[in-house]
Short mmCIF file of C-alpha atoms in Angstrom, two decimals:
data_model
loop_
_atom_site.label_atom_id
_atom_site.label_comp_id
_atom_site.label_asym_id
_atom_site.label_seq_id
_atom_site.Cartn_x
_atom_site.Cartn_y
_atom_site.Cartn_z
CA MET R 1 -15.56 -5.11 14.26
CA LEU R 2 -13.31 -1.90 14.06
CA ARG R 3 -15.38 1.24 12.98
CA LEU R 4 -14.02 4.20 12.06
CA PRO R 5 -14.43 7.31 14.84
CA PRO R 6 -16.42 9.81 13.34
CA PHE R 7 -14.69 12.75 11.14
CA ASP R 8 -15.34 15.04 8.30
CA VAL R 9 -14.27 14.36 4.79
CA HIS R 10 -13.32 17.28 2.00
CA LEU R 11 -12.88 16.46 -1.60
CA PRO R 12 -11.20 19.40 -3.14
CA ASP R 13 -10.22 19.56 -6.67
CA GLU R 14 -7.64 21.91 -6.69
CA LEU R 15 -4.34 21.95 -4.89
CA GLY R 16 -4.65 25.39 -3.43
CA ALA R 17 -8.08 24.18 -1.78
CA ALA R 18 -6.52 21.33 -0.23
CA LEU R 19 -3.80 22.98 1.28
CA ALA R 20 -5.99 26.04 2.66
CA LEU R 21 -8.41 23.25 4.23
CA LEU R 22 -5.02 21.63 5.71
CA ALA R 23 -3.93 25.09 7.01
CA LYS R 24 -7.27 26.05 8.53
CA HIS R 25 -7.50 22.85 10.61
CA GLY R 26 -3.90 22.48 11.29
CA ARG R 27 -3.27 19.20 13.27
CA GLN R 28 -6.82 18.05 13.34
CA ALA R 29 -6.73 17.63 9.62
CA ARG R 30 -4.59 14.95 7.40
CA PRO R 31 -4.36 14.67 3.67
CA MET R 32 -5.27 11.12 2.32
CA GLN R 33 -4.98 9.24 -0.74
CA GLY R 34 -5.60 5.57 -1.07
CA GLY R 35 -6.08 5.63 2.86
CA THR R 36 -4.49 2.09 3.08
CA ASP R 37 -2.29 3.36 5.79
CA LEU R 38 -4.37 6.24 7.46
CA VAL R 39 -7.91 4.45 7.63
CA PRO R 40 -6.50 1.11 9.52
CA ASN R 41 -4.32 3.68 11.88
CA LEU R 42 -7.57 5.63 12.48
CA LYS R 43 -9.32 2.41 13.47
CA LEU R 44 -6.63 1.27 15.70
CA GLY R 45 -6.67 4.62 17.36
CA GLN R 46 -3.25 5.28 16.62
CA THR R 47 -3.80 8.50 14.86
CA LYS R 48 -6.76 10.82 15.24
CA LEU R 49 -8.18 13.42 13.12
CA GLU R 50 -11.39 15.74 12.85
CA HIS R 51 -10.82 16.30 9.14
CA ALA R 52 -9.56 14.16 6.08
CA VAL R 53 -8.72 16.00 2.79
CA LEU R 54 -8.96 13.61 0.02
CA LEU R 55 -6.22 14.38 -2.59
CA ALA R 56 -7.47 11.85 -5.17
CA GLY R 57 -9.58 14.71 -7.27
CA ILE R 58 -6.52 16.89 -7.70
CA ASP R 59 -5.13 16.70 -11.36
CA GLU R 60 -1.67 17.75 -10.96
CA LEU R 61 -0.88 14.86 -8.52
CA HIS R 62 -1.31 12.30 -11.07
CA GLY R 63 0.60 11.19 -14.07
CA ILE R 64 4.27 9.83 -14.91
CA GLU R 65 6.10 11.82 -17.32
CA LEU R 66 9.44 12.02 -18.97
CA ASP R 67 10.58 15.38 -18.90
CA ASP R 68 14.38 17.01 -19.21
CA GLY R 69 16.37 14.03 -18.39
CA GLU R 70 13.92 13.12 -15.41
CA LEU R 71 11.20 11.09 -14.92
CA ARG R 72 8.19 12.97 -13.00
CA LEU R 73 6.06 10.51 -10.69
CA GLY R 74 2.90 12.30 -9.50
CA ALA R 75 2.22 11.68 -5.87
CA ALA R 76 -1.22 10.08 -6.58
CA THR R 77 0.32 7.44 -8.73
CA GLY R 78 -1.39 4.47 -8.05
CA LEU R 79 1.48 1.66 -6.68
CA ASN R 80 0.19 -1.06 -9.46
CA ALA R 81 0.38 1.79 -12.00
CA LEU R 82 3.91 2.49 -10.99
CA ALA R 83 5.09 -0.93 -10.97
CA GLN R 84 3.53 -1.74 -14.52
CA ASP R 85 4.04 1.63 -16.26
CA PRO R 86 6.45 0.83 -19.23
CA GLN R 87 8.68 4.08 -18.88
CA VAL R 88 9.14 2.93 -14.89
CA GLN R 89 9.88 -0.53 -15.96
CA ALA R 90 12.32 0.72 -18.83
CA HIS R 91 14.33 3.57 -16.76
CA LEU R 92 13.86 2.81 -13.05
CA PRO R 93 13.33 -1.19 -12.92
CA ALA R 94 14.15 -1.47 -9.30
CA LEU R 95 11.39 0.97 -8.38
CA ALA R 96 8.89 -1.09 -10.39
CA PHE R 97 10.01 -4.23 -8.58
CA ALA R 98 9.96 -2.37 -5.33
CA ALA R 99 6.47 -1.25 -6.00
CA SER R 100 5.20 -4.65 -7.06
CA ARG R 101 6.51 -5.99 -3.67
CA ILE R 102 4.33 -3.85 -1.77
CA ALA R 103 1.81 -5.53 0.54
CA SER R 104 -1.12 -7.25 -1.74
CA PRO R 105 -2.89 -6.63 -4.80
CA GLN R 106 -5.69 -4.95 -3.14
CA ILE R 107 -3.46 -2.63 -1.39
CA ARG R 108 -1.20 -1.98 -4.50
CA SER R 109 -4.63 -1.05 -6.47
CA MET R 110 -5.37 1.44 -3.71
CA GLY R 111 -2.50 2.89 -2.29
CA THR R 112 -0.29 5.69 -3.96
CA LEU R 113 3.28 6.45 -4.45
CA GLY R 114 2.78 9.77 -1.93
CA GLY R 115 1.17 7.63 0.46
CA ASN R 116 4.08 4.96 0.51
CA LEU R 117 6.61 7.56 0.93
CA CYS R 118 4.70 9.09 3.81
CA LEU R 119 3.53 5.78 5.35
CA ASP R 120 3.45 6.35 9.15
CA THR R 121 6.24 4.83 11.05
CA ARG R 122 5.51 1.31 12.62
CA CYS R 123 6.36 -0.83 15.65
CA ARG R 124 5.40 -3.74 17.81
CA TYR R 125 3.46 -1.79 20.48
CA ILE R 126 1.67 1.28 18.44
CA ASN R 127 0.49 -1.00 15.56
CA GLN R 128 -1.99 -3.05 18.01
CA SER R 129 -5.52 -1.97 19.23
CA GLU R 130 -6.25 0.60 21.76
CA LEU R 131 -7.62 -2.08 23.90
CA TRP R 132 -4.37 -3.74 23.86
CA ARG R 133 -2.07 -0.74 24.11
CA GLN R 134 -3.80 0.12 27.25
CA ALA R 135 -2.76 -2.76 29.37
CA LEU R 136 0.76 -1.07 29.12
CA GLY R 137 -0.10 2.53 29.06
CA GLY R 138 0.91 5.11 26.30
CA CYS R 139 4.15 5.40 24.72
CA LEU R 140 6.26 8.19 23.26
CA LYS R 141 4.46 7.88 20.12
CA SER R 142 1.04 7.92 21.95
CA HIS R 143 0.72 10.28 24.80
CA GLY R 144 2.86 8.12 26.98
CA ARG R 145 6.54 8.84 28.37
CA GLU R 146 8.33 5.54 28.15
CA CYS R 147 9.02 3.32 25.07
CA HIS R 148 7.79 -0.38 25.46
CA VAL R 149 9.83 -1.68 22.78
CA VAL R 150 13.41 -0.48 23.40
CA PRO R 151 13.51 -0.33 27.23
CA GLY R 152 14.58 2.94 28.56
CA GLY R 153 14.58 4.45 25.07
CA GLN R 154 14.42 8.28 25.20
CA GLY R 155 13.19 9.04 21.30
CA CYS R 156 10.56 7.08 19.36
CA VAL R 157 12.26 4.52 17.12
CA ALA R 158 8.99 3.32 15.55
CA ALA R 159 10.33 2.21 11.83
CA LEU R 160 9.53 3.35 8.28
CA SER R 161 8.37 0.45 6.31
CA SER R 162 8.50 2.07 2.83
CA ASP R 163 9.33 -0.16 0.11
CA THR R 164 9.62 2.62 -2.34
CA ALA R 165 11.52 5.30 -0.40
CA PRO R 166 14.84 3.37 -0.11
CA VAL R 167 15.05 2.53 -3.90
CA LEU R 168 13.96 6.00 -4.84
CA ILE R 169 16.58 7.44 -2.35
CA ALA R 170 19.23 4.85 -4.41
CA TYR R 171 18.18 6.21 -7.65
CA GLY R 172 18.83 9.88 -6.17
CA ALA R 173 15.34 11.64 -6.25
CA CYS R 174 13.76 14.56 -5.39
CA VAL R 175 10.42 15.26 -3.71
CA HIS R 176 8.34 18.17 -4.62
CA ILE R 177 6.64 19.47 -1.95
CA ALA R 178 3.52 22.13 -1.72
CA GLY R 179 2.62 24.37 1.18
CA TRP R 180 0.29 27.10 2.21
CA GLN R 181 1.73 30.47 3.63
CA ASP R 182 -0.41 33.68 4.06
CA SER R 183 -3.12 32.51 1.84
CA ALA R 184 -0.77 31.54 -1.00
CA LEU R 185 0.66 28.33 -2.36
CA VAL R 186 4.65 27.86 -1.71
CA ARG R 187 6.23 25.26 -3.55
CA ARG R 188 9.75 23.75 -2.62
CA HIS R 189 11.77 20.51 -3.57
CA ILE R 190 14.40 18.71 -1.47
CA ALA R 191 16.40 15.26 -1.75
CA LEU R 192 14.09 12.38 -0.76
CA ALA R 193 16.66 11.30 2.38
CA ASP R 194 15.98 14.73 3.51
CA LEU R 195 12.49 13.91 3.81
CA TYR R 196 12.77 11.81 6.67
CA ASP R 197 13.67 12.76 10.38
CA SER R 198 14.94 10.34 13.04
CA ASP R 199 12.26 10.90 15.51
CA GLY R 200 9.51 8.46 14.93
CA VAL R 201 6.70 10.43 16.29
CA ARG R 202 6.81 13.08 13.58
CA HIS R 203 9.29 11.46 11.05
CA LEU R 204 8.50 13.59 7.97
CA ARG R 205 10.06 17.09 7.85
CA LEU R 206 6.54 18.39 6.51
CA ALA R 207 4.68 21.54 7.83
CA ASP R 208 1.20 20.89 8.74
CA ALA R 209 -0.17 22.24 5.65
CA GLU R 210 2.43 20.53 3.30
CA ILE R 211 2.02 17.48 1.27
CA VAL R 212 4.38 15.72 -1.28
CA THR R 213 3.10 16.39 -5.02
CA ALA R 214 5.49 14.74 -7.18
CA VAL R 215 8.86 12.81 -7.00
CA ARG R 216 11.42 13.68 -9.76
CA VAL R 217 14.24 11.23 -10.39
CA PRO R 218 17.10 11.64 -12.78
CA LEU R 219 17.45 8.87 -15.44
CA PRO R 220 20.32 6.81 -14.28
CA SER R 221 23.13 6.55 -17.04
CA ALA R 222 24.15 3.15 -18.40
CA ASN R 223 26.64 2.24 -15.95
CA VAL R 224 24.48 3.23 -13.02
CA HIS R 225 22.78 0.30 -11.28
CA VAL R 226 20.36 0.27 -8.81
CA GLY R 227 18.61 -3.05 -7.11
CA TYR R 228 16.15 -3.79 -4.23
CA ARG R 229 15.54 -6.50 -1.98
CA LYS R 230 12.93 -6.89 0.64
CA TRP R 231 12.79 -9.49 3.65
CA ALA R 232 9.51 -10.19 5.03
CA VAL R 233 7.77 -13.65 6.58
CA ARG R 234 5.24 -13.86 3.97
CA LYS R 235 5.50 -13.36 0.50
CA SER R 236 2.38 -10.87 0.33
CA ILE R 237 0.71 -8.52 2.32
CA ASP R 238 3.74 -7.96 4.88
CA PHE R 239 5.44 -5.05 5.57
CA PRO R 240 9.34 -5.47 5.17
CA LEU R 241 10.97 -6.36 8.18
CA ILE R 242 14.50 -5.46 6.44
CA SER R 243 14.74 -3.81 3.38
CA VAL R 244 17.97 -2.83 1.15
CA ALA R 245 18.66 -0.86 -1.80
CA LEU R 246 21.74 -0.67 -3.69
CA ARG R 247 23.24 1.87 -6.11
CA LEU R 248 26.55 0.75 -8.21
CA GLU R 249 28.49 3.11 -10.49
CA ARG R 250 30.44 0.71 -12.70
CA SER R 251 33.74 1.99 -14.34
CA ASP R 252 34.61 0.75 -18.05
CA THR R 253 36.88 -1.92 -16.21
CA GLY R 254 34.41 -3.08 -14.12
CA SER R 255 35.39 -1.64 -10.86
CA LEU R 256 33.46 0.47 -8.47
CA LEU R 257 33.27 4.06 -9.20
CA ALA R 258 30.64 5.12 -6.59
CA GLY R 259 27.83 3.79 -4.57
CA LEU R 260 25.26 3.90 -2.16
CA LEU R 261 23.58 1.52 0.11
CA VAL R 262 20.39 2.46 1.78
CA VAL R 263 19.16 0.19 4.60
CA SER R 264 15.32 0.80 5.82
CA VAL R 265 13.14 -0.62 8.63
CA LEU R 266 16.06 0.29 11.03
CA GLY R 267 14.17 3.42 12.57
CA PRO R 268 12.05 6.33 11.51
CA ARG R 269 14.40 7.37 8.29
CA PRO R 270 16.53 5.23 6.04
CA ARG R 271 20.01 4.84 6.68
CA VAL R 272 22.19 5.72 3.76
CA ILE R 273 25.74 4.33 3.48
CA ASP R 274 28.07 6.04 1.10
CA LEU R 275 30.46 3.51 -0.71
CA LYS R 276 33.42 5.58 -1.30
CA ALA R 277 35.56 4.02 0.84
CA LEU R 278 35.18 0.85 -1.34
CA ALA R 279 35.73 2.75 -4.96
CA GLY R 280 38.11 1.23 -7.23
CA ARG R 281 37.34 -2.32 -6.15
CA THR R 282 36.43 -4.95 -8.77
CA ILE R 283 32.57 -5.43 -8.41
CA ASP R 284 32.67 -9.18 -8.03
CA ALA R 285 31.47 -11.68 -5.36
CA ASP R 286 34.13 -10.49 -2.68
CA LEU R 287 32.68 -7.05 -3.03
CA ALA R 288 29.16 -8.76 -2.52
CA LYS R 289 30.49 -10.07 0.96
CA ALA R 290 32.34 -6.71 2.09
CA LEU R 291 29.11 -5.07 1.67
CA GLY R 292 27.37 -7.34 3.52
CA GLN R 293 29.89 -7.22 6.42
CA MET R 294 29.86 -3.50 6.12
CA ALA R 295 25.74 -3.53 6.43
CA PHE R 296 26.48 -5.79 9.85
CA ASP R 297 29.05 -3.57 11.37
CA ARG R 298 27.30 -0.09 10.56
CA CYS R 299 23.76 -1.12 11.59
CA ARG R 300 21.86 -2.49 14.47
CA PRO R 301 18.28 -3.33 13.86
CA LEU R 302 16.04 -2.68 17.06
CA PRO R 303 13.60 -4.69 18.71
CA ASN R 304 10.96 -2.09 17.09
CA VAL R 305 9.25 -4.30 14.55
CA PRO R 306 8.65 -8.16 14.77
CA TYR R 307 11.42 -10.85 14.37
CA ASP R 308 14.26 -10.96 16.74
CA ALA R 309 16.44 -7.96 16.32
CA ASP R 310 20.07 -9.91 16.32
CA TYR R 311 18.20 -12.40 13.46
CA ARG R 312 17.49 -9.11 11.34
CA ARG R 313 21.29 -7.99 11.73
CA GLU R 314 22.57 -11.41 10.27
CA ARG R 315 19.59 -11.41 7.92
CA LEU R 316 20.67 -7.88 6.77
CA ALA R 317 24.20 -8.94 5.86
CA VAL R 318 22.66 -12.00 3.80
CA GLU R 319 20.17 -9.63 1.83
CA VAL R 320 22.90 -6.82 1.08
CA ARG R 321 25.30 -9.79 -0.01
CA ARG R 322 22.56 -11.53 -2.52
CA LEU R 323 21.29 -8.07 -3.80
CA CYS R 324 24.78 -7.36 -4.82
CA THR R 325 25.23 -10.94 -6.00
CA GLU R 326 22.14 -10.51 -8.27
CA MET R 327 23.36 -7.23 -9.42
CA LEU R 328 27.08 -8.69 -10.75
CA ASN R 329 25.54 -9.61 -14.04
CA LEU R 330 23.88 -6.35 -14.93
CA MET X 1 -31.86 4.93 -9.45
CA THR X 2 -32.89 3.84 -5.87
CA GLU X 3 -33.43 6.30 -3.37
CA THR X 4 -32.97 4.71 -0.10
CA ALA X 5 -34.43 5.78 3.27
CA PRO X 6 -32.62 7.83 5.83
CA VAL X 7 -29.56 5.91 7.47
CA ASP X 8 -30.52 3.81 10.42
CA SER X 9 -29.63 5.19 13.55
CA THR X 10 -28.51 2.18 15.08
CA PHE X 11 -25.25 2.24 13.30
CA LEU X 12 -24.30 5.98 13.93
CA ASP X 13 -21.88 6.78 16.46
CA THR X 14 -20.96 3.43 17.70
CA THR X 15 -17.57 4.47 18.73
CA ALA X 16 -17.83 7.74 20.16
CA ALA X 17 -18.55 7.86 23.56
CA GLU X 18 -20.31 11.09 23.94
CA PRO X 19 -20.83 12.75 20.50
CA THR X 20 -19.79 16.49 20.57
CA ARG X 21 -21.61 17.67 17.62
CA ALA X 22 -23.98 16.43 14.71
CA ARG X 23 -22.43 13.84 12.18
CA ARG X 24 -22.62 15.13 8.66
CA LEU X 25 -24.45 12.76 6.29
CA VAL X 26 -23.69 12.53 2.56
CA ILE X 27 -25.63 10.96 -0.33
CA CYS X 28 -23.16 8.62 -1.93
CA ARG X 29 -24.13 8.09 -5.63
CA LEU X 30 -22.43 5.01 -7.10
CA GLN X 31 -23.07 1.73 -9.55
CA VAL X 32 -23.63 -1.14 -7.40
CA ASN X 33 -23.69 -4.52 -9.52
CA GLY X 34 -24.77 -2.42 -12.68
CA GLU X 35 -27.48 -0.56 -10.61
CA GLY X 36 -27.22 3.17 -9.83
CA VAL X 37 -27.96 3.92 -6.25
CA ALA X 38 -28.03 6.79 -4.13
CA VAL X 39 -27.28 5.95 -0.29
CA VAL X 40 -27.51 8.39 2.77
CA ALA X 41 -24.69 7.64 5.11
CA PRO X 42 -22.42 9.18 7.54
CA VAL X 43 -19.43 10.94 6.02
CA HIS X 44 -16.77 8.93 7.55
CA TRP X 45 -18.40 5.36 6.74
CA THR X 46 -16.39 2.69 4.79
CA LEU X 47 -17.63 1.45 1.60
CA LEU X 48 -18.15 -2.01 3.34
CA GLU X 49 -20.58 -0.39 5.80
CA LEU X 50 -22.56 1.02 3.37
CA LEU X 51 -22.67 -2.31 1.42
CA ARG X 52 -23.69 -4.24 4.44
CA TYR X 53 -25.76 -2.04 6.61
CA GLN X 54 -27.09 0.17 4.04
CA LEU X 55 -27.57 -1.82 1.26
CA GLY X 56 -28.08 -5.32 2.70
CA LEU X 57 -25.21 -6.69 0.64
CA ILE X 58 -23.93 -8.90 3.41
CA GLY X 59 -21.75 -11.12 1.05
CA SER X 60 -18.69 -8.98 1.31
CA LYS X 61 -17.23 -9.85 4.81
CA GLN X 62 -16.26 -7.66 7.90
CA GLY X 63 -12.73 -9.74 8.73
CA CYS X 64 -10.10 -7.90 10.21
CA ASP X 65 -11.63 -4.72 9.10
CA LYS X 66 -8.24 -3.14 8.86
CA GLY X 67 -7.07 -4.23 5.14
CA ASP X 68 -4.93 -7.41 6.21
CA CYS X 69 -7.24 -10.30 5.49
CA GLY X 70 -9.02 -9.47 2.14
CA ALA X 71 -12.41 -10.86 3.27
CA CYS X 72 -14.06 -7.86 2.18
CA THR X 73 -12.75 -7.46 -1.42
CA VAL X 74 -14.79 -5.93 -4.01
CA LEU X 75 -13.94 -4.84 -7.31
CA LEU X 76 -13.88 -0.99 -7.85
CA ASP X 77 -13.87 0.08 -11.32
CA GLY X 78 -12.68 -3.58 -12.29
CA LYS X 79 -10.02 -3.23 -9.42
CA PRO X 80 -9.68 -5.68 -6.37
CA THR X 81 -10.35 -3.08 -3.48
CA LEU X 82 -10.48 -3.60 0.05
CA SER X 83 -14.07 -2.21 1.17
CA CYS X 84 -13.27 -2.05 4.85
CA ILE X 85 -10.76 0.79 4.40
CA THR X 86 -12.11 2.60 1.39
CA LEU X 87 -14.37 5.26 2.37
CA ALA X 88 -17.90 5.62 0.98
CA VAL X 89 -17.69 9.08 0.05
CA ALA X 90 -14.41 8.65 -2.07
CA VAL X 91 -16.26 6.30 -4.70
CA GLN X 92 -18.86 8.76 -5.77
CA GLY X 93 -19.65 7.99 -9.22
CA ARG X 94 -17.86 4.74 -9.57
CA CYS X 95 -18.60 0.97 -10.52
CA VAL X 96 -18.60 -1.46 -7.36
CA GLU X 97 -19.20 -5.16 -7.97
CA THR X 98 -19.53 -7.43 -5.21
CA VAL X 99 -19.97 -11.50 -4.88
CA GLU X 100 -23.85 -10.79 -5.26
CA GLY X 101 -23.24 -9.56 -8.86
CA LEU X 102 -20.98 -12.11 -9.95
CA GLY X 103 -23.24 -14.67 -11.45
CA VAL X 104 -25.69 -13.62 -14.33
CA GLY X 105 -29.43 -14.27 -14.20
CA GLY X 106 -29.41 -16.58 -11.31
CA GLU X 107 -26.77 -18.84 -12.87
CA PRO X 108 -23.57 -19.17 -10.94
CA HIS X 109 -20.24 -17.77 -12.31
CA PRO X 110 -17.74 -20.19 -13.60
CA LEU X 111 -15.73 -19.47 -10.70
CA GLN X 112 -18.62 -20.22 -8.05
CA ARG X 113 -19.64 -23.62 -9.72
CA GLU X 114 -15.68 -24.74 -9.78
CA PHE X 115 -15.59 -23.69 -5.96
CA ALA X 116 -18.66 -25.52 -5.07
CA GLU X 117 -17.45 -28.74 -7.05
CA ARG X 118 -14.05 -28.78 -5.91
CA GLY X 119 -14.49 -28.18 -2.41
CA ALA X 120 -12.75 -24.76 -2.35
CA ALA X 121 -15.03 -23.21 0.03
CA GLN X 122 -14.99 -24.84 3.82
CA CYS X 123 -16.04 -22.31 6.30
CA GLY X 124 -16.82 -19.82 3.61
CA PHE X 125 -16.00 -16.75 5.44
CA CYS X 126 -13.03 -15.63 3.14
CA THR X 127 -14.92 -17.13 -0.21
CA PRO X 128 -16.49 -13.92 -1.52
CA GLY X 129 -13.18 -11.97 -1.32
CA VAL X 130 -11.46 -14.45 -3.07
CA LEU X 131 -13.76 -14.95 -5.50
CA MET X 132 -13.53 -11.02 -6.45
CA SER X 133 -9.84 -11.37 -6.67
CA ALA X 134 -10.11 -14.53 -8.55
CA ALA X 135 -12.75 -12.53 -11.17
CA ALA X 136 -10.22 -9.77 -11.42
CA TYR X 137 -7.56 -11.90 -12.67
CA LEU X 138 -9.95 -13.51 -14.94
CA ASP X 139 -10.84 -10.15 -16.33
CA GLU X 140 -6.93 -9.52 -16.78
CA LEU X 141 -6.27 -12.77 -18.30
CA SER X 142 -8.86 -12.46 -20.76
CA SER X 143 -8.10 -8.93 -22.09
CA SER X 144 -4.33 -9.98 -22.18
CA ALA X 145 -2.98 -10.69 -25.82
CA GLU X 146 -1.62 -14.16 -25.35
CA PRO X 147 -3.45 -15.42 -22.34
CA VAL X 148 -1.82 -18.39 -20.36
CA VAL X 149 -3.22 -20.06 -17.14
CA ARG X 150 -0.29 -19.90 -14.77
CA GLN X 151 -0.25 -21.33 -11.18
CA ALA X 152 2.39 -18.49 -10.07
CA ASP X 153 -0.20 -15.61 -11.35
CA ILE X 154 -3.13 -17.08 -9.58
CA ALA X 155 -1.13 -17.24 -6.54
CA ALA X 156 -0.06 -13.62 -7.04
CA ALA X 157 -3.62 -12.62 -7.96
CA LEU X 158 -4.66 -13.78 -4.65
CA GLY X 159 -2.07 -12.95 -2.64
CA GLY X 160 -4.12 -10.60 -0.60
CA ASN X 161 -6.57 -12.95 0.56
CA LEU X 162 -6.17 -15.00 3.70
CA CYS X 163 -7.89 -18.47 3.98
CA ARG X 164 -7.48 -20.40 7.33
CA CYS X 165 -9.11 -23.58 6.32
CA THR X 166 -8.22 -24.76 2.92
CA GLY X 167 -4.76 -24.49 2.44
CA TYR X 168 -5.35 -22.75 -0.71
CA THR X 169 -4.54 -25.66 -2.73
CA LYS X 170 -8.29 -26.14 -3.94
CA ILE X 171 -8.65 -22.66 -4.36
CA PHE X 172 -5.98 -22.36 -6.54
CA GLU X 173 -7.43 -25.60 -8.48
CA ALA X 174 -10.89 -24.13 -8.93
CA VAL X 175 -9.45 -20.60 -9.93
CA HIS X 176 -7.37 -22.84 -12.63
CA ALA X 177 -10.34 -24.80 -14.03
CA ALA X 178 -12.67 -21.84 -14.42
CA ALA X 179 -9.66 -19.76 -15.89
CA THR X 180 -9.18 -22.65 -18.52
CA GLN X 181 -12.80 -23.07 -19.06
CA ILE X 182 -13.16 -19.49 -19.81
CA LEU X 183 -10.31 -19.38 -22.13
CA GLN X 184 -11.40 -22.26 -24.15
CA ARG X 185 -15.00 -20.54 -24.15
CA SER X 186 -13.77 -17.50 -25.56
CA LYS X 187 -11.44 -19.20 -27.97
CA ALA X 188 -14.49 -21.43 -29.33
CA LEU X 189 -16.38 -18.36 -29.76
CA ALA X 190 -13.49 -16.64 -31.60
CA ASP X 191 -13.17 -19.68 -34.08
CA THR X 192 -16.70 -19.70 -34.73
CA SER X 193 -17.04 -16.18 -35.51
CA THR X 194 -14.00 -16.67 -37.68
CA ASP X 195 -15.87 -19.40 -39.51
CA ASP X 196 -18.90 -17.37 -39.90
CA ALA X 197 -16.86 -14.53 -41.49
CA SER X 198 -15.17 -16.92 -43.95
#
């Protein structure tokens, strides 16, 4: 039995009120949507808070709209709703697929897009019970000074396990952020890839009173193809142990104009590899092999999540090759 | 609407070694198995704690208690939801269905009957959660334009429920049988009403 430590809960119905609460309570407050990441983390004592600010009642955070050549996805969009939305399926099929592969049916009916993008980082040490962790003492992410998964590690390398982040980066998505400064609502937007930092303790480049309100994704043109693959031990429930998203822009003659390879679950932020070195090559089985080799050479999975790191590195090359092969006939 | 007595203090502050301030209590108003209830509970309680410790509905199980195993699955506005990681205060005004509300008028639901007849429950701990996920699958199946019972869909719908006894085969068989039965029954009903109309 895991009981939640006591905290207060707020249910604002306006964005400004939510941000004012977050600003007032600072680090002691956290925004919460489905709670599928935050509540287990609170139960494990990995995260502590005094005030939970529930965002479900804020209308502005909901909805999927086509607007000026972009699809606007509200941060409170449910993961099942995202996977089953006809507009998402038509314009961003790889995102619909990635959302349909997150965790379990229950988690998908509770969790939201904003929550999946802002998932806390995970590792083999921190995602254990408080009692289990006490045996080794704290770590870089939990009031300690040493890393228990990468001996001698100076920075926290807990991994981002979001399924939607890599595929949305491949689609060129931008996140809209709302904050609270001098008692006023302030808005900004940044490329999704820039939301993530390399410090696993604080991997989101968000200020204390800032939340993600929406994601805007430019509709890809007909020659742009995006795909996603996730490797996990089980087909359901599990977080990815390696995930890859691939964007290929194809010329009229079938060669590669430009592309991106996004590899996730390496560390706190997805690795984005520009494929300009391969521009001009025919998109075929040889390119799939070259991409797999490139991923193997450029990425070194760490022993931060379960499974052998060397195996994950080999597996990464295979997943990239398979993903590209799947996309050859698009 | 049923107003319950104030919260049983034995369940308060089990985790805080030295409470530093009074914990806030709230009245949660929601529909549980078709009945409106108003329950007083600490504001940080989960829906599962509310169901089990305030309403006495102990069918939903406290398994892993962190959203992995699915034993606590209930339907929230018809969608399968993990009550162990849902805050009770967040479901104000919404409809919760638990395994206790599955059968009607003392009669077991077709799923429950098939589970019993086919030995789909062994130790039984996961069964209430599995039944609720299966009930959500049956609702979705019944509302689809061309319902077809597929093994792969059943496995996907039950993908968030762990069972350490059965190996899932008998569970899938029982859900398949109940789904087929329900589709046949609704087809027979539709045929009868077409006959009546003609």
